[in-house]
CSV table of N, CA and C in Angstrom, one decimal:
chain,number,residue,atom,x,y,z
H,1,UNK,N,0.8,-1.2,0.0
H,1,UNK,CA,0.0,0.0,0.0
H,1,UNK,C,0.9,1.2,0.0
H,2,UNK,N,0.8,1.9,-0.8
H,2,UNK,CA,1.8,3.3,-0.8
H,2,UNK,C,1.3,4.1,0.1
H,3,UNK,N,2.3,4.9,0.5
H,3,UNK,CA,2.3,5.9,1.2
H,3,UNK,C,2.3,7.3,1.0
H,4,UNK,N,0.9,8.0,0.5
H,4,UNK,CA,0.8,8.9,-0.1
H,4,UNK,C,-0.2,10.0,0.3
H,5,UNK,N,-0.2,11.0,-0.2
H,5,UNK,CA,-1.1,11.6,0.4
H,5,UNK,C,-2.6,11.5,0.7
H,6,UNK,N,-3.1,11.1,0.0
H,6,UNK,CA,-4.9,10.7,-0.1
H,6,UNK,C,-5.0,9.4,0.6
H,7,UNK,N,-3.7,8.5,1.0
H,7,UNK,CA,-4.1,7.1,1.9
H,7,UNK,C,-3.7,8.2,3.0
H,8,UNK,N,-2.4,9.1,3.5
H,8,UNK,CA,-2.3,9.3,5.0
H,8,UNK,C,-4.0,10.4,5.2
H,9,UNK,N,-4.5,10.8,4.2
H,9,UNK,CA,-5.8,11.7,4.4
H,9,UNK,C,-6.8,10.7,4.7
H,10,UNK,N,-7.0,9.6,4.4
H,10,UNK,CA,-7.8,8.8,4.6
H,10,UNK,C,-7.5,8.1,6.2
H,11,UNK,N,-6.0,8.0,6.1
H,11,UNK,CA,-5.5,7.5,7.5
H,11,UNK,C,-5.9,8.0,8.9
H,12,UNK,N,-6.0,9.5,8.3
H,12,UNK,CA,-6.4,10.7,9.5
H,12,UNK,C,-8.2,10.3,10.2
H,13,UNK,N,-8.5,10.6,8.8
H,13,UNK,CA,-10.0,10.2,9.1
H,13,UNK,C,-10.1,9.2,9.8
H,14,UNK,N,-9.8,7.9,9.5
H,14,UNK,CA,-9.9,6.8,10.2
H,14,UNK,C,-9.5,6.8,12.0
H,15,UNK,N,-8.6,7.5,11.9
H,15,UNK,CA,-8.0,7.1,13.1
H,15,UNK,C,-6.5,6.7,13.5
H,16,UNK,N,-5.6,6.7,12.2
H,16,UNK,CA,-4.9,5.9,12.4
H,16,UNK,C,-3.9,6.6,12.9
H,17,UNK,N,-3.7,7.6,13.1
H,17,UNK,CA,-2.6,8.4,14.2
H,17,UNK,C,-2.8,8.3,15.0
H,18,UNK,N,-1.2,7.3,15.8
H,18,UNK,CA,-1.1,7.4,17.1
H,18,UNK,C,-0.2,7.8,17.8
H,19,UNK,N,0.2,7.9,18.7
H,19,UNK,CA,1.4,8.4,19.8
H,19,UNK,C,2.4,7.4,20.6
H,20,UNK,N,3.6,7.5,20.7
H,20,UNK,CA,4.3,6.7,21.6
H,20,UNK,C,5.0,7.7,22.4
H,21,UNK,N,4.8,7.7,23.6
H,21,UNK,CA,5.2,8.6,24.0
H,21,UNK,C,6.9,8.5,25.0
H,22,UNK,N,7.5,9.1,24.4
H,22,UNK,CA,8.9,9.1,24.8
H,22,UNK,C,9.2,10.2,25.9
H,23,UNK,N,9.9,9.6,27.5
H,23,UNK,CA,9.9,10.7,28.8
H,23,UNK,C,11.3,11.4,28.6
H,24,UNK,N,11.2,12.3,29.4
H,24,UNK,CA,12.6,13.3,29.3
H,24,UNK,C,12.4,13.2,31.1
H,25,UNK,N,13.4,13.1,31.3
H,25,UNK,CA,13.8,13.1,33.3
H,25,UNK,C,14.6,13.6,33.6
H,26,UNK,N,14.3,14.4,34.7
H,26,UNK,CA,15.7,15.1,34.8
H,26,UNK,C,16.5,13.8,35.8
H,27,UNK,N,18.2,14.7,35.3
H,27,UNK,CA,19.4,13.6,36.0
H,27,UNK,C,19.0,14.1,37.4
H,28,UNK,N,18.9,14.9,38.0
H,28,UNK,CA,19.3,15.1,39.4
H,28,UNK,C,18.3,14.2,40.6
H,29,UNK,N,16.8,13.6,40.2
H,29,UNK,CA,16.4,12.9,40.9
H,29,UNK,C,15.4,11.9,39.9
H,30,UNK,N,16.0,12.2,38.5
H,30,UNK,CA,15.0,11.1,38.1
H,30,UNK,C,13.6,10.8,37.7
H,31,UNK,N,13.4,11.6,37.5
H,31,UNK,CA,11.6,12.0,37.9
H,31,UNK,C,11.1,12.9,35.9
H,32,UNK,N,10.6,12.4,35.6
H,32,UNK,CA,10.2,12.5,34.2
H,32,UNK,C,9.4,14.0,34.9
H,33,UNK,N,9.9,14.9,33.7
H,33,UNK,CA,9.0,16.1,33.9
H,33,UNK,C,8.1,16.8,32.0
H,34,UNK,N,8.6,16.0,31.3
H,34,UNK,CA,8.0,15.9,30.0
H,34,UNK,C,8.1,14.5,29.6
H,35,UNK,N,6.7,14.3,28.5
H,35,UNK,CA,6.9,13.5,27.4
H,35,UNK,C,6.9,14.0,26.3
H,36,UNK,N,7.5,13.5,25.4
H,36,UNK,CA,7.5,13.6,23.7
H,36,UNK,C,6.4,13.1,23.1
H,37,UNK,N,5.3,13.6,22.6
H,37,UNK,CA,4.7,12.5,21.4
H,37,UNK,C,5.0,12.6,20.1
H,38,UNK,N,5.6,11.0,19.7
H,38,UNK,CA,6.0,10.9,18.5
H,38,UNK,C,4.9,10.2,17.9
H,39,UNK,N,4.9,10.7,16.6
H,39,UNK,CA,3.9,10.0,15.7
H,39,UNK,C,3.9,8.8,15.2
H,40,UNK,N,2.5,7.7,15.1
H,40,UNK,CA,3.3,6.7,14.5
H,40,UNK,C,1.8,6.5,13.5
H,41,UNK,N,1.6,5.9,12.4
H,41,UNK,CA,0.7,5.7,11.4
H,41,UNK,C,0.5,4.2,11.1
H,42,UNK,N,-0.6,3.7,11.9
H,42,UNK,CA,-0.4,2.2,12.1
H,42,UNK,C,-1.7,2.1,11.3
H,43,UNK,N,-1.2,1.4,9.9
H,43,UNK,CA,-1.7,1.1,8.9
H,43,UNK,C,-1.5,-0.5,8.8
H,44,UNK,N,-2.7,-1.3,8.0
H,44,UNK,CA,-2.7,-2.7,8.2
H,44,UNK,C,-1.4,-3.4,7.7
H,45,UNK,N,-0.1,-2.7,7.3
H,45,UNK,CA,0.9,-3.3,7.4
H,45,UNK,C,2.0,-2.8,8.0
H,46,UNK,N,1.5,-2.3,8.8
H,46,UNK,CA,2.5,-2.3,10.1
H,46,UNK,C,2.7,-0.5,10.2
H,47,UNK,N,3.2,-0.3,11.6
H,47,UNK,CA,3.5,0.7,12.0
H,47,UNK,C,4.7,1.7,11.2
H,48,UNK,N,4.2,2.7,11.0
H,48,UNK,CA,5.3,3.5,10.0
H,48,UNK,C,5.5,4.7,10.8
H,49,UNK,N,6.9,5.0,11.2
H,49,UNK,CA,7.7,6.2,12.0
H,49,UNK,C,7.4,7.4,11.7
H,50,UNK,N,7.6,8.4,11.9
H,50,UNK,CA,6.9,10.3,11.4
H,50,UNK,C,8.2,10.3,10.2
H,51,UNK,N,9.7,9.6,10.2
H,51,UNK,CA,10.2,9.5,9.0
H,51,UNK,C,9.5,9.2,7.6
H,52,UNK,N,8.7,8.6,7.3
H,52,UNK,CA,8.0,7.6,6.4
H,52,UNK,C,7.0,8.6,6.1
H,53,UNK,N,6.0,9.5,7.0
H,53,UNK,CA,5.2,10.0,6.3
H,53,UNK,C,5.1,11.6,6.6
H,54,UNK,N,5.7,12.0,7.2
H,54,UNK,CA,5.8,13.3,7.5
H,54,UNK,C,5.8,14.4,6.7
H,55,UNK,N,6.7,13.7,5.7
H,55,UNK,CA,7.3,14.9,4.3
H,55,UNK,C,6.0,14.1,3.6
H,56,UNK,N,5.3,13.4,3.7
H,56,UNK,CA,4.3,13.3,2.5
H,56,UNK,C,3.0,14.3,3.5
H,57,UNK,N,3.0,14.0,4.6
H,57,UNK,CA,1.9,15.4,5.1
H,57,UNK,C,2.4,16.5,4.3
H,58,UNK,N,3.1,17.0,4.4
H,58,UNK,CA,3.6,18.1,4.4
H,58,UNK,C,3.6,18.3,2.9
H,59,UNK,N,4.2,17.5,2.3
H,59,UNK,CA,4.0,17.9,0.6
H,59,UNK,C,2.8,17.9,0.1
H,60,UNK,N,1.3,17.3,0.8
H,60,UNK,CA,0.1,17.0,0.4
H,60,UNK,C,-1.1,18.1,0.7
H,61,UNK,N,-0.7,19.0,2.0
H,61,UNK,CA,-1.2,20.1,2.5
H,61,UNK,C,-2.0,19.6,3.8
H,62,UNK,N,-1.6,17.9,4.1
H,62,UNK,CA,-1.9,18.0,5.9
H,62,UNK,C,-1.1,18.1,6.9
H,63,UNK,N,-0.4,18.6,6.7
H,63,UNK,CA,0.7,19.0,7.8
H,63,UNK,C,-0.4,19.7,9.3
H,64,UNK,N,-1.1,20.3,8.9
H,64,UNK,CA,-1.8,21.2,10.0
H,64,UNK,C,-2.7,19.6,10.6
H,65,UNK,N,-3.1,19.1,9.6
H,65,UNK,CA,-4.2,18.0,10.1
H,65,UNK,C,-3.5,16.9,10.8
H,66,UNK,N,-2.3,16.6,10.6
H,66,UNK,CA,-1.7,15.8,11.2
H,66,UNK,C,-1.4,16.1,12.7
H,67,UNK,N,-0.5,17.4,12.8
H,67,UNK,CA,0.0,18.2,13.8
H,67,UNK,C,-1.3,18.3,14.8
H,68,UNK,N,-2.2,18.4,14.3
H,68,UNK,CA,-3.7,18.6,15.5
H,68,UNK,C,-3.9,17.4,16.1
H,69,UNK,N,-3.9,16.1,15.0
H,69,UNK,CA,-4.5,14.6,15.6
H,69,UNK,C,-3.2,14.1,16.4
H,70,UNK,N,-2.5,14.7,16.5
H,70,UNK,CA,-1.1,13.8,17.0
H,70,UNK,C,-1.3,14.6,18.2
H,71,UNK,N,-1.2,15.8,18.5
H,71,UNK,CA,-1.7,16.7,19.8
H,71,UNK,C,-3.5,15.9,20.9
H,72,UNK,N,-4.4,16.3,19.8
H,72,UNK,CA,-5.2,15.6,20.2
H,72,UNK,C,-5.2,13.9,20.9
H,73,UNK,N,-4.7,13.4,20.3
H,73,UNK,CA,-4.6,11.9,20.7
H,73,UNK,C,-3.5,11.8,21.4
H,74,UNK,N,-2.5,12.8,21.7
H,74,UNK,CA,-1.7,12.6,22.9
H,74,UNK,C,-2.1,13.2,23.9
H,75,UNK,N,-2.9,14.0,23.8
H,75,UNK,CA,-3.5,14.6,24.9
H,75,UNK,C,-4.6,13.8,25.7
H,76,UNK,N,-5.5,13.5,25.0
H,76,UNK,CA,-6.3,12.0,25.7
H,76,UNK,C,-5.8,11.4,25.8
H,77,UNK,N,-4.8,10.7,25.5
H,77,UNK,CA,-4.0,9.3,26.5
H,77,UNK,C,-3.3,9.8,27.4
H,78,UNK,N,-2.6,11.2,27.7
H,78,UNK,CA,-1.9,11.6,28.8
H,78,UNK,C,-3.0,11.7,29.9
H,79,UNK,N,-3.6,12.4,29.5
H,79,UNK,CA,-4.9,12.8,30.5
H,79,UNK,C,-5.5,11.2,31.1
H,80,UNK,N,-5.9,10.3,30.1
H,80,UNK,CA,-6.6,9.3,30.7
H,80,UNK,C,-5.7,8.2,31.6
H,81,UNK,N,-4.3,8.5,31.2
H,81,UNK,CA,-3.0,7.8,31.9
H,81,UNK,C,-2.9,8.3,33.2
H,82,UNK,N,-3.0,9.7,33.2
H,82,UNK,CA,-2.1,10.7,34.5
H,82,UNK,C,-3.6,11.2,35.5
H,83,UNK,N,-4.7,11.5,34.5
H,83,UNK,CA,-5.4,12.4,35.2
H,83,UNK,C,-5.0,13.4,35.4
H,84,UNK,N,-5.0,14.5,35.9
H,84,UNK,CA,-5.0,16.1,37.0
H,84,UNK,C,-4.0,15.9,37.6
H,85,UNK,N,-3.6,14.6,38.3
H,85,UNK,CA,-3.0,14.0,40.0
H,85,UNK,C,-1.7,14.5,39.3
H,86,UNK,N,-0.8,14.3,38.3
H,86,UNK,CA,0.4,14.1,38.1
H,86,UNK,C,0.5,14.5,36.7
H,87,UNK,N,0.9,15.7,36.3
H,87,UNK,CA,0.7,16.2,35.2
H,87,UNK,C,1.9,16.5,34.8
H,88,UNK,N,2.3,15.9,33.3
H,88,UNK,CA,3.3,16.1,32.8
H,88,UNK,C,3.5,17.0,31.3
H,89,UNK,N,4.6,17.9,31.3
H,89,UNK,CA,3.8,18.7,30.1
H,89,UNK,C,4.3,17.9,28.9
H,90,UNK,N,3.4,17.9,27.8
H,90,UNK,CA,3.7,17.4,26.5
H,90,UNK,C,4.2,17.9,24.9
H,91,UNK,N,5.3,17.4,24.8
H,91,UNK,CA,5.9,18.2,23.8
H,91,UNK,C,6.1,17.6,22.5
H,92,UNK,N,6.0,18.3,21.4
H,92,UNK,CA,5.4,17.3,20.4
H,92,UNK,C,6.1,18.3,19.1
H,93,UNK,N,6.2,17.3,18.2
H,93,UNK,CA,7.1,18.2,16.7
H,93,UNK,C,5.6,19.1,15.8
H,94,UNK,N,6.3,20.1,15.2
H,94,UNK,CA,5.8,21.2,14.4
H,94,UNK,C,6.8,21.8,13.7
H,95,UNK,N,6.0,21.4,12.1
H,95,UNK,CA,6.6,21.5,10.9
H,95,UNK,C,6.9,23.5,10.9
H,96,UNK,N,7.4,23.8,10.1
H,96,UNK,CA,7.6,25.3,10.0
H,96,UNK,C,6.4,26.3,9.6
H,97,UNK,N,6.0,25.0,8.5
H,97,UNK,CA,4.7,25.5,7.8
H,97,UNK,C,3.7,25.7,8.9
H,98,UNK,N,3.2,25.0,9.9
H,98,UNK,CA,2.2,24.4,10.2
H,98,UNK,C,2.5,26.1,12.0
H,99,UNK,N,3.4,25.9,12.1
H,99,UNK,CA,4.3,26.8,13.2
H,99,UNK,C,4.0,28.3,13.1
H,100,UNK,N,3.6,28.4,11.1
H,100,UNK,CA,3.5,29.8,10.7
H,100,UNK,C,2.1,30.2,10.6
H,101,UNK,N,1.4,29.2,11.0
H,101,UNK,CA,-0.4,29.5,10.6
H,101,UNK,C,-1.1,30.4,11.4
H,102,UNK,N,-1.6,31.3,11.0
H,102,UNK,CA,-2.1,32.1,12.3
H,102,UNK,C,-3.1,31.5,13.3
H,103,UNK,N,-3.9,30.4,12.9
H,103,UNK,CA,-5.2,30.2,13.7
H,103,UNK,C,-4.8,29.0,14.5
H,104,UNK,N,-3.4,28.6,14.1
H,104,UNK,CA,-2.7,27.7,15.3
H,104,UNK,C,-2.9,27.7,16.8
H,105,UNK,N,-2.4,28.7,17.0
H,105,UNK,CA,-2.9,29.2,18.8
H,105,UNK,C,-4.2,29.1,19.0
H,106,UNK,N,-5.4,29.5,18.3
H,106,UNK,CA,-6.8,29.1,18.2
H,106,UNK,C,-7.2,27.8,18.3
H,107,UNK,N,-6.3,27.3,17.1
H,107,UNK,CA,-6.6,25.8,16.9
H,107,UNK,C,-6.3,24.9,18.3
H,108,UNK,N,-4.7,25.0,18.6
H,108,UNK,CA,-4.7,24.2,20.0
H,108,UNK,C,-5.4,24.4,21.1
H,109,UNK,N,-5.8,25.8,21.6
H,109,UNK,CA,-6.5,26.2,23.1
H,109,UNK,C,-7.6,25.4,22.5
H,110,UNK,N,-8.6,25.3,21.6
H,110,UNK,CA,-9.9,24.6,21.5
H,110,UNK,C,-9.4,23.1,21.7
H,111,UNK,N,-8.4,22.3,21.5
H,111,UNK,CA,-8.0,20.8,21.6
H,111,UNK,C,-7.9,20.8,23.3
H,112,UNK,N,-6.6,22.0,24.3
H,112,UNK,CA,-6.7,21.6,25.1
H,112,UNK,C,-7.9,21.7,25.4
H,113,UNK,N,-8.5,23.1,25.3
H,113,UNK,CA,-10.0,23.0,26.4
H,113,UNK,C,-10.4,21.5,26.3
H,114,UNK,N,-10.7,21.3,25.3
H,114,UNK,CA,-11.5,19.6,25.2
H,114,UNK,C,-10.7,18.8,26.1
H,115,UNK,N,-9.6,18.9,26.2
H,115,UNK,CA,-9.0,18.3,27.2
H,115,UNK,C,-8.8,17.9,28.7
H,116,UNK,N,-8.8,19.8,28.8
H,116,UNK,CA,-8.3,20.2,30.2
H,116,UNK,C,-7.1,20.1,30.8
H,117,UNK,N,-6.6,20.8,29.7
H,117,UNK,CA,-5.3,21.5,29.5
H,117,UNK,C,-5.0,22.6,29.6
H,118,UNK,N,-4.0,22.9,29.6
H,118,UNK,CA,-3.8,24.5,29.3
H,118,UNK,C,-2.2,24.6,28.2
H,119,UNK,N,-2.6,26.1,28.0
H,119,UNK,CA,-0.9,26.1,27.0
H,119,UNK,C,0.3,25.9,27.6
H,120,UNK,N,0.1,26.2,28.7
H,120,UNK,CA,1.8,25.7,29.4
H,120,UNK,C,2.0,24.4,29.6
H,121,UNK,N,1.0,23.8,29.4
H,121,UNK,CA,1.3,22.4,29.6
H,121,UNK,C,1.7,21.4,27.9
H,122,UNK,N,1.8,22.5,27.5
H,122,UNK,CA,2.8,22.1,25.7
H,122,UNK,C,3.9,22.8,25.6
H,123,UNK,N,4.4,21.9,24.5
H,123,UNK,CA,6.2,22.4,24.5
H,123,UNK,C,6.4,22.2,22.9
H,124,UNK,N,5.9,22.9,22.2
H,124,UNK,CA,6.2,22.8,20.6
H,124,UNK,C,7.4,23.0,20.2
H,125,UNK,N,8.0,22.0,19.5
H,125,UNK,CA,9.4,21.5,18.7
H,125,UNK,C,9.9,21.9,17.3
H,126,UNK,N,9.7,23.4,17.1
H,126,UNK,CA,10.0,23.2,15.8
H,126,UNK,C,11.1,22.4,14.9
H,127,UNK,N,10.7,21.7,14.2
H,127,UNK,CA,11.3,20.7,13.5
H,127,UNK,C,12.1,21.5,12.7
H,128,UNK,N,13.2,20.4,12.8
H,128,UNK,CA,14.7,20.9,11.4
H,128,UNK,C,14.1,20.8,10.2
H,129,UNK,N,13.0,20.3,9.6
H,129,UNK,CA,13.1,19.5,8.4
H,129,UNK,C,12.9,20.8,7.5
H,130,UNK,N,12.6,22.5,7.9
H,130,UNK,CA,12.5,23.5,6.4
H,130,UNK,C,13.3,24.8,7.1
H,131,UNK,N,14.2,25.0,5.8
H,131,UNK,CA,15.0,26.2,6.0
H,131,UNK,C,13.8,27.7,6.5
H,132,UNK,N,14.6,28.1,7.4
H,132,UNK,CA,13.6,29.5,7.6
H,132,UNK,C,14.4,30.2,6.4
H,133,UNK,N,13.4,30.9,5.8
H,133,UNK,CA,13.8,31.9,4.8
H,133,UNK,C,13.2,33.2,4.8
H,134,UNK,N,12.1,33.6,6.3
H,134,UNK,CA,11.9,34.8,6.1
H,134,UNK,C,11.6,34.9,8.1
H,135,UNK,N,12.7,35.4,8.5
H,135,UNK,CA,13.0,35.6,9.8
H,135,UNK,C,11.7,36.2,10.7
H,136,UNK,N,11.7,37.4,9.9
H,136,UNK,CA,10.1,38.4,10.5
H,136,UNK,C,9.3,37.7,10.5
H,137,UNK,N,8.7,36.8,9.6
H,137,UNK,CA,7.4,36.0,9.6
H,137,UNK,C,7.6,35.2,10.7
H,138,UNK,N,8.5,34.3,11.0
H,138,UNK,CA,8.9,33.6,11.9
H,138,UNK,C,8.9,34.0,13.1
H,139,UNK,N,9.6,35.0,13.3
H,139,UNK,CA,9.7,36.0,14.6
H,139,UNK,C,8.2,35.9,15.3
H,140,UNK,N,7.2,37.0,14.1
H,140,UNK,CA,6.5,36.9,14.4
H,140,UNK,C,4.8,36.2,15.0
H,141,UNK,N,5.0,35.0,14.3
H,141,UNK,CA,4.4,33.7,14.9
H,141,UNK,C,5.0,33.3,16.1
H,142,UNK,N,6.3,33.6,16.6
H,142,UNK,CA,7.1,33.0,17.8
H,142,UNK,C,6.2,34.1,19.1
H,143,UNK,N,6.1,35.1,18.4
H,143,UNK,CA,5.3,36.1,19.2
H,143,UNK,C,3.7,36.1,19.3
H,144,UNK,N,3.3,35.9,18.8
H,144,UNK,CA,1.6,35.2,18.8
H,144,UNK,C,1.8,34.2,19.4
H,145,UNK,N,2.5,33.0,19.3
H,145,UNK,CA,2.2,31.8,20.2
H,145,UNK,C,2.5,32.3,21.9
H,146,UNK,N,3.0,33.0,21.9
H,146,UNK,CA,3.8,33.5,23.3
H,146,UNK,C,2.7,33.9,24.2
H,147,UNK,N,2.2,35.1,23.1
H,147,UNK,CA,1.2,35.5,23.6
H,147,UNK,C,0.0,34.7,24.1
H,148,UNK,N,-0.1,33.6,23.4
H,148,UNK,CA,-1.3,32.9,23.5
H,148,UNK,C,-1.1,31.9,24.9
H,149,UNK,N,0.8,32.1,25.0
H,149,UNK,CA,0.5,31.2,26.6
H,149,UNK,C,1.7,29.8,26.2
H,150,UNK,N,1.9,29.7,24.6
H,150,UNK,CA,2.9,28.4,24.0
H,150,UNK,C,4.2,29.3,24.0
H,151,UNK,N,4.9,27.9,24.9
H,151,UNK,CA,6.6,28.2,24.4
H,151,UNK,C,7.0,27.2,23.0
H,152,UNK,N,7.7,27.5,22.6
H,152,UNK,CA,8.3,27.0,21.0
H,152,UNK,C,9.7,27.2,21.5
H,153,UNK,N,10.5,25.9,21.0
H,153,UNK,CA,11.9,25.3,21.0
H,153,UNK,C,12.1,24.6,19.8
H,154,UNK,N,13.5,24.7,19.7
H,154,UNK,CA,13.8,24.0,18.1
H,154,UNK,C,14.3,22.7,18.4
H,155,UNK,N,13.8,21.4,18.0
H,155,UNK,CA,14.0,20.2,17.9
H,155,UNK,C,15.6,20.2,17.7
């Protein structure tokens, strides 16, 4: 089955983004104070890495759809794992494209709310995978997310 844009669009729909979530701990006592969610696309022949289909989101124009269901579905398993009692913040990759959208910040506060979450409780990764080539635009989305409550770090 190829891996292409209209099967990962179909994949979305379905359901087939999932999360594995990788802890970050600190050395000094050990104690995990983030997870990573990494994407995984578990299609009926087997699990495929965010290598495998990432650049086909992205070259297809779901990079935003992707980036939402991978947040979404790591936010419900953290939540249904942790509950309130023991809250860990969740940090997850964002393409450049997807980093530059204005209704981004919009878009996430409505995921956590559904959640019950908040923005500080995300840690967005901008990903290596696209040259910045216009700094101010950049800048400026780094400053809207701020405002909205999200810190942004470069993978």
């Amino acid at each position: 089955m190829p891996l292409d844009a209209a099967a990962l669009a179909r994949g979305l729909e379905r359901g087939e983004i999932t999360v594995r979530f990788q802890p970050v701990v600190r050395l000094s006592d050990r104690r995990p104070v983030l997870v990573e969610a990494l994407a995984r696309w578990e299609r009926p022949d087997g699990a495929h890495a965010p290598g495998a289909f990432v650049s086909v989101a992205e070259a297809g124009g779901l990079a935003m759809r992707l980036t939402l269901a991978v947040v979404a579905r790591a936010l419900a398993e953290l939540g249904a794992a942790l509950g309130r009692r023991q809250m860990l913040r969740l940090a997850f990759n964002v393409p450049l494209a997807v980093l530059l959208q204005e209704e981004l910040p919009t878009r996430l506060r409505a995921i956590l709310a559904a959640a019950g979450f908040r923005p500080e409780d995300l840690l967005l990764e901008l990903t290596e995978s696209t040259v910045v080539r216009d700094t101010a635009l950049l800048r400026r989305a780094l400053h809207r997310l701020a405002r909205a409550g999200f810190r942004v770090v470069l993978d």
